[in-house]
Amino acid sequence: MNPYHEILKFGRRILSVIGFVFATTAGQAQNNPTDALSQKFQQYSQRAVQEKLYLHIDRSFYLVGETMWYKAYSVNAGTNKYMDLSKVAYLEVMDKEQNALVQTKFSLLDGKGNGSLVLPSALISGNYKVRCYTNWMKNFSSDFFFETEISVVNPFVKFDPNPDENAELTYDVQFFPEGGHLVKNIESKVGFRAVASDGKGFDFKGALINQNNDTLARFEPRKFGIGNFTFKPEPGNTYKAVIRDQKGKQSTYQLPEIMENGYVMQVKDLSATEIEVSVAGAGNENVSIFMHTRQENRYTETKTLVDGKATFKIDKNKLGDGISHITVFSASGNPVCERLYFKRPLKDLTIDGKVSKDNYATRDRVVMDLSTSSDAGIEAFSDLSVSVFLADSIQTKDQESISSYLFLSSDLKGNVESPEYYAQRNNKQVDIDLDNLMLTHGWRRFQWDNIFKQNTTFPNLPEFDGHFIFGKMINTVTGEPAENIGAYLAAPDSPARLYFARSDDKGLVRFEVKEFFGPKEVTVQTNLRQDSTYRFEMANPFSKSPLNSGLSSFKFDKNLENTLLTRSVNMQTTNAFLPKWYKETKYVFSDSLAFFGVPDEKYFLDDFTRFPTMEEVMREYVRGVMVRRRQKEFHFIMMDKLFPQTFFNDDPLILLDGIPIFNTDKIMAFDPLKVKKIELMSARYFLGFGVFTGIVSLSTYRGDLAGFELDPRILVMPYEGPQIKREFYAPKYDTPANMQSRIPDFRNLLHWAPDVKTDAQGKSQISFYTSDQVGHYRVIVQGMTKNGLVGSKTFSFEVTRRNL
């Protein structure tokens, strides 16, 4: 499907809307419709803030059982500077059938985050996509989620090393008139993109012919199946393209529809500092151009067609770095043409890296010096992530660099083959290929009709202060969504953490949970004293949208079976000898107090003579609670500490290990020998929209309910919050005893450092130790400054056997 055609289709649909906006905009905007357009665009951009993620993963090839480490950079798409909007990111590993086989969440802070993921043994050998996004990004097209491809081999299950070997390649050839349309009697440049079913561009010979089989133009791709040709559609003619691949296979494709009337645009470089935009069409009406770079650096200009043509000359300094969109509007406010233009970043972050020597022995200390600079000089306090791994015979292509991704491929729909090729500077041939890429990947992050809507809403809020857990409250009697019902979410934990929310008019419930990390068994319930006819359905927080692009064909060299066996044995050995403390991760709360803060009263029951029943404990020791029985049921009565001698009429909120318990009789029947402490909050407590007349919190010794049987109406289910951070483990050989340790060290990933920061002089130094594996080691560094400069660096060193 031609994306430019989509642009113009919805452009025509919003003609009346734009006309209304232009007609009602006072003053100067009535004379210049682009003023109204700029105003609406700015208002939309302020609401629809664009978030962008880049994920640096430690390698691109894994065995099942190995750990994938990653560092996330979250930026404002308009400025490419760090964006502290979302505090949670979602990561998925997806197969070619669009199934998410592994899913996890991790925390972001100040636009940065990192984590790890063990690739499970259930994965079969093949290529997979690693996809990452935030909850806010789900408001927009999934084409702009971060994606990168990895290869995974499962050596424990027999696999086909080349499953697509006998598959016949199929071709997809698309044609993209510059600006979006072919118009009769107006010469147009037509870009084309030819992609085979393996995801790669292919070479061919092509010809443009008319209905009489007259050849009007010959063409062939310049690079990666992409190129262009020029022709003028004539009245009364029809056209088609015939291509012949290198094996002689011939295919015929229709060109896009040719319009009787319309507009054609052409963009070209005039000089190093100026571009020219030409617009051709019938008549002498006004046409306007609207330019922006990722919704920033907006520029508008209006001219009158003279003899059916208008030319705009634009200073490149008005454009931002990377991809800009140039849209042509007719006098009536209809978007009629659109084109992408790429401006190379004026400044890059230069990362220099070196090790103290080129050759190291096994179990040797490596000292690595890193520095950051730019054309402006030293770049202080840069953030870097560093991966050091063994470059064995099993190789796959490197991940795309942060610079190439943020400035190029992240703003293009579909797969960009070999994006690093386009990063070459001072190469006219590459510049031509880059412009062809812009011709054939026309896309944007918004739709023009959304710009003019006054009530554009974004249902997925940014997780600015914590993770959102969503669900729906259902009336079990009617099966309909239940409105204004309070819900409680908690997990057995110490210190206690409780979250409260109310359902909206659609029954939707949103909990904002803070300090909610790692796997837990959560409980969700209503106030079972009052609302016993409702159930809660948990929502899946991960996106259901498809991948942006497909996966390339998986291929493994059968001659590398011994290498694969060695790596498999080394992986299993490494995992077997990991320290016990490393395998056990537990989140340490920043505050040891329960959610309600410092209690008014606290009782450690081991400090008192133990009674056999909870009734005796509450009556004899807990002064702030009076136990009463009404209608054969126990009730707790608490005094309001803010108004002495005033008692609350309602029971307080009773918690057991943070779980609300609305049946006081069950608490009174609980074994007091399992209770470690009792805490009281003797005042009204407000939690979100919930109000409680005091709190009585009981804690068991292990914080696991100690066998207390929960009400069967309570939803109990496993739920994993953002993962608990793990430090990369690597042994140190800094003493003779460690050096002579008989524990084998077969790490393939030698070092992973996600949070390296340069100092005021733009320098940083890290150190680590080599393993028992000899070979060629690669170092990949990705980095970014607070001002949005990005860069990468790759270098290597050797490790040889230590002489005994």
mmCIF file of C-alpha atoms in Angstrom, residues 36 136 145 155 165-166 198 243 289 318 341 355 365 445 453 499 536 558 591 632 682 688 690-691 737 754 769-770 792:
data_model
loop_
_atom_site.group_PDB
_atom_site.id
_atom_site.type_symbol
_atom_site.label_atom_id
_atom_site.label_comp_id
_atom_site.label_asym_id
_atom_site.label_seq_id
_atom_site.Cartn_x
_atom_site.Cartn_y
_atom_site.Cartn_z
ATOM 1 C CA ALA A 36 -3.988 28.634 11.449
ATOM 2 C CA TRP A 136 2.395 6.335 26.397
ATOM 3 C CA PHE A 145 8.151 1.001 18.783
ATOM 4 C CA PRO A 155 21.346 -26.668 21.057
ATOM 5 C CA GLU A 165 16.758 -23.049 1.850
ATOM 6 C CA ASN A 166 14.229 -24.538 -0.570
ATOM 7 C CA ASP A 198 13.715 -12.851 2.754
ATOM 8 C CA ILE A 243 11.045 -6.250 -14.304
ATOM 9 C CA ILE A 289 4.432 24.425 2.267
ATOM 10 C CA LYS A 318 15.525 26.105 9.427
ATOM 11 C CA TYR A 341 13.968 15.078 3.501
ATOM 12 C CA VAL A 355 42.571 -0.701 26.302
ATOM 13 C CA ARG A 365 43.032 -7.361 34.332
ATOM 14 C CA ARG A 445 3.800 9.764 13.461
ATOM 15 C CA LYS A 453 -9.662 17.665 16.201
ATOM 16 C CA TYR A 499 -3.409 0.397 46.466
ATOM 17 C CA PHE A 536 -12.291 -8.037 38.799
ATOM 18 C CA LYS A 558 26.462 -26.576 9.739
ATOM 19 C CA ASP A 591 11.428 2.981 53.083
ATOM 20 C CA LYS A 632 -22.714 -12.553 66.946
ATOM 21 C CA SER A 682 -5.684 5.860 64.916
ATOM 22 C CA GLY A 688 -6.555 7.767 46.678
ATOM 23 C CA GLY A 690 -10.636 5.680 49.618
ATOM 24 C CA VAL A 691 -11.249 6.828 53.199
ATOM 25 C CA ALA A 737 44.089 -17.281 45.574
ATOM 26 C CA PRO A 754 25.193 -0.030 31.313
ATOM 27 C CA TYR A 769 39.090 -9.419 34.120
ATOM 28 C CA THR A 770 39.376 -11.755 31.185
ATOM 29 C CA SER A 792 29.066 4.811 19.140
#
